[in-house]
Structure formats: structure tokens, C-alpha cells
Amino acid sequence: MDPRMNDMLEKMRIAAAQTAQAMGKAADIASKKTNEFVAGAKSNLQIYELNSQIEALMREIGRCVYLAHAGAQTDADEIDAKLAAIDEKYALIAKMKEESNCQRPAGRCPACGGVCGPEDAYCKHCGSQL
């Protein structure tokens, strides 16, 4: 075979191997980002559910308070248990939010390239929304 043809085919083989390697890296990054997104969505769903449970407990406490106001017999231990459950749920929400903030890596502003912290909603260099 012609040496120029062999040279061209070798260059094509090298380019194909480099492209395959780059595509593998891109797929790994996409997979990691997808997993991060799914984990964040699950966490947000759990927080939403906890907030819904808190609202339900607060309605029940409000009903008990109104019944006590109306002269009905109410169980103070039941109210205390519901208040303790609310406190536990708020503590769990705070812990989940703290963990999600710790997992969010520091990044760069897409507008100016400045380094931003994981808790930043806006770039401290240019003010762009992150």
C-alpha cells in the first residue's frame, strides 16, 4: 500500500481513538452531573414532604388549641408530642440543606469567570446570577 495512504489511515486511527477517549470522558461527566441532579431532586422532594408533614401537624395543633378555647378537654401530651415531631422535622430539613450546600462545589461565574462559593446565588465579582 502507498506510504501516504498508510500515513493517512494511521492519522485517522489516532484521531478516532482520541475522539473515543474524549467521548468517554464526556459521558462520565454527564453521568456524574445527572446523578448529582437526581440526588438534589430527591432531597428537594424529601424536604417538600417534610414541610407538608409539618403543615399537617400545625393544623392538628391549631385544632387542639381551638377545642381547648371552646372548652373541650384536650391532651397536653398530644400537643407536646406534635410540637416535638415538628422540631425534629425542622432539624432534619436543616441538616439536609446543610449537606446539600456542602456537596455543591465551588465554581466559576459563567459571565466573568470569577471564583464563587457553593452557597453563592450571585457572583461577588460581577453580580451575575449563578
mmCIF file of C-alpha atoms in Angstrom, residues 33-90:
data_model
loop_
_atom_site.group_PDB
_atom_site.id
_atom_site.type_symbol
_atom_site.label_atom_id
_atom_site.label_comp_id
_atom_site.label_asym_id
_atom_site.label_seq_id
_atom_site.Cartn_x
_atom_site.Cartn_y
_atom_site.Cartn_z
ATOM 1 C CA LYS A 33 -23.962 15.567 36.668
ATOM 2 C CA THR A 34 -27.110 13.511 36.126
ATOM 3 C CA ASN A 35 -26.528 11.663 39.394
ATOM 4 C CA GLU A 36 -25.988 14.981 41.206
ATOM 5 C CA PHE A 37 -29.213 16.350 39.714
ATOM 6 C CA VAL A 38 -31.192 13.256 40.707
ATOM 7 C CA ALA A 39 -29.789 13.375 44.247
ATOM 8 C CA GLY A 40 -30.731 17.051 44.503
ATOM 9 C CA ALA A 41 -34.224 16.377 43.202
ATOM 10 C CA LYS A 42 -34.694 13.551 45.713
ATOM 11 C CA SER A 43 -33.500 15.788 48.528
ATOM 12 C CA ASN A 44 -35.862 18.577 47.458
ATOM 13 C CA LEU A 45 -38.737 16.114 47.308
ATOM 14 C CA GLN A 46 -37.936 14.856 50.822
ATOM 15 C CA ILE A 47 -37.816 18.444 52.109
ATOM 16 C CA TYR A 48 -41.160 19.168 50.448
ATOM 17 C CA GLU A 49 -42.676 16.076 52.077
ATOM 18 C CA LEU A 50 -41.296 17.060 55.492
ATOM 19 C CA ASN A 51 -42.747 20.560 55.095
ATOM 20 C CA SER A 52 -46.117 19.023 54.192
ATOM 21 C CA GLN A 53 -45.984 16.868 57.327
ATOM 22 C CA ILE A 54 -45.110 19.941 59.426
ATOM 23 C CA GLU A 55 -48.088 21.824 57.995
ATOM 24 C CA ALA A 56 -50.391 18.903 58.830
ATOM 25 C CA LEU A 57 -49.066 18.761 62.408
ATOM 26 C CA MET A 58 -49.553 22.504 62.791
ATOM 27 C CA ARG A 59 -53.160 22.204 61.613
ATOM 28 C CA GLU A 60 -53.742 19.449 64.173
ATOM 29 C CA ILE A 61 -52.205 21.589 66.929
ATOM 30 C CA GLY A 62 -54.371 24.509 65.854
ATOM 31 C CA ARG A 63 -57.454 22.298 66.047
ATOM 32 C CA CYS A 64 -56.469 21.195 69.564
ATOM 33 C CA VAL A 65 -55.904 24.800 70.648
ATOM 34 C CA TYR A 66 -59.275 25.851 69.272
ATOM 35 C CA LEU A 67 -61.014 22.960 71.004
ATOM 36 C CA ALA A 68 -59.350 23.979 74.273
ATOM 37 C CA HIS A 69 -60.526 27.540 73.689
ATOM 38 C CA ALA A 70 -64.055 26.249 73.089
ATOM 39 C CA GLY A 71 -63.975 24.429 76.411
ATOM 40 C CA ALA A 72 -63.325 20.896 75.191
ATOM 41 C CA GLN A 73 -60.928 18.599 77.009
ATOM 42 C CA THR A 74 -57.537 18.446 75.243
ATOM 43 C CA ASP A 75 -54.490 16.315 75.878
ATOM 44 C CA ALA A 76 -51.399 18.456 76.539
ATOM 45 C CA ASP A 77 -49.142 15.440 75.998
ATOM 46 C CA GLU A 78 -50.550 15.035 72.486
ATOM 47 C CA ILE A 79 -49.752 18.665 71.675
ATOM 48 C CA ASP A 80 -46.253 18.327 73.161
ATOM 49 C CA ALA A 81 -45.618 15.213 71.061
ATOM 50 C CA LYS A 82 -46.713 17.036 67.910
ATOM 51 C CA LEU A 83 -44.508 20.018 68.753
ATOM 52 C CA ALA A 84 -41.551 17.675 69.294
ATOM 53 C CA ALA A 85 -42.253 15.999 65.928
ATOM 54 C CA ILE A 86 -42.269 19.412 64.255
ATOM 55 C CA ASP A 87 -38.931 20.299 65.882
ATOM 56 C CA GLU A 88 -37.428 17.005 64.672
ATOM 57 C CA LYS A 89 -38.651 17.589 61.124
ATOM 58 C CA TYR A 90 -37.261 21.154 61.065
#
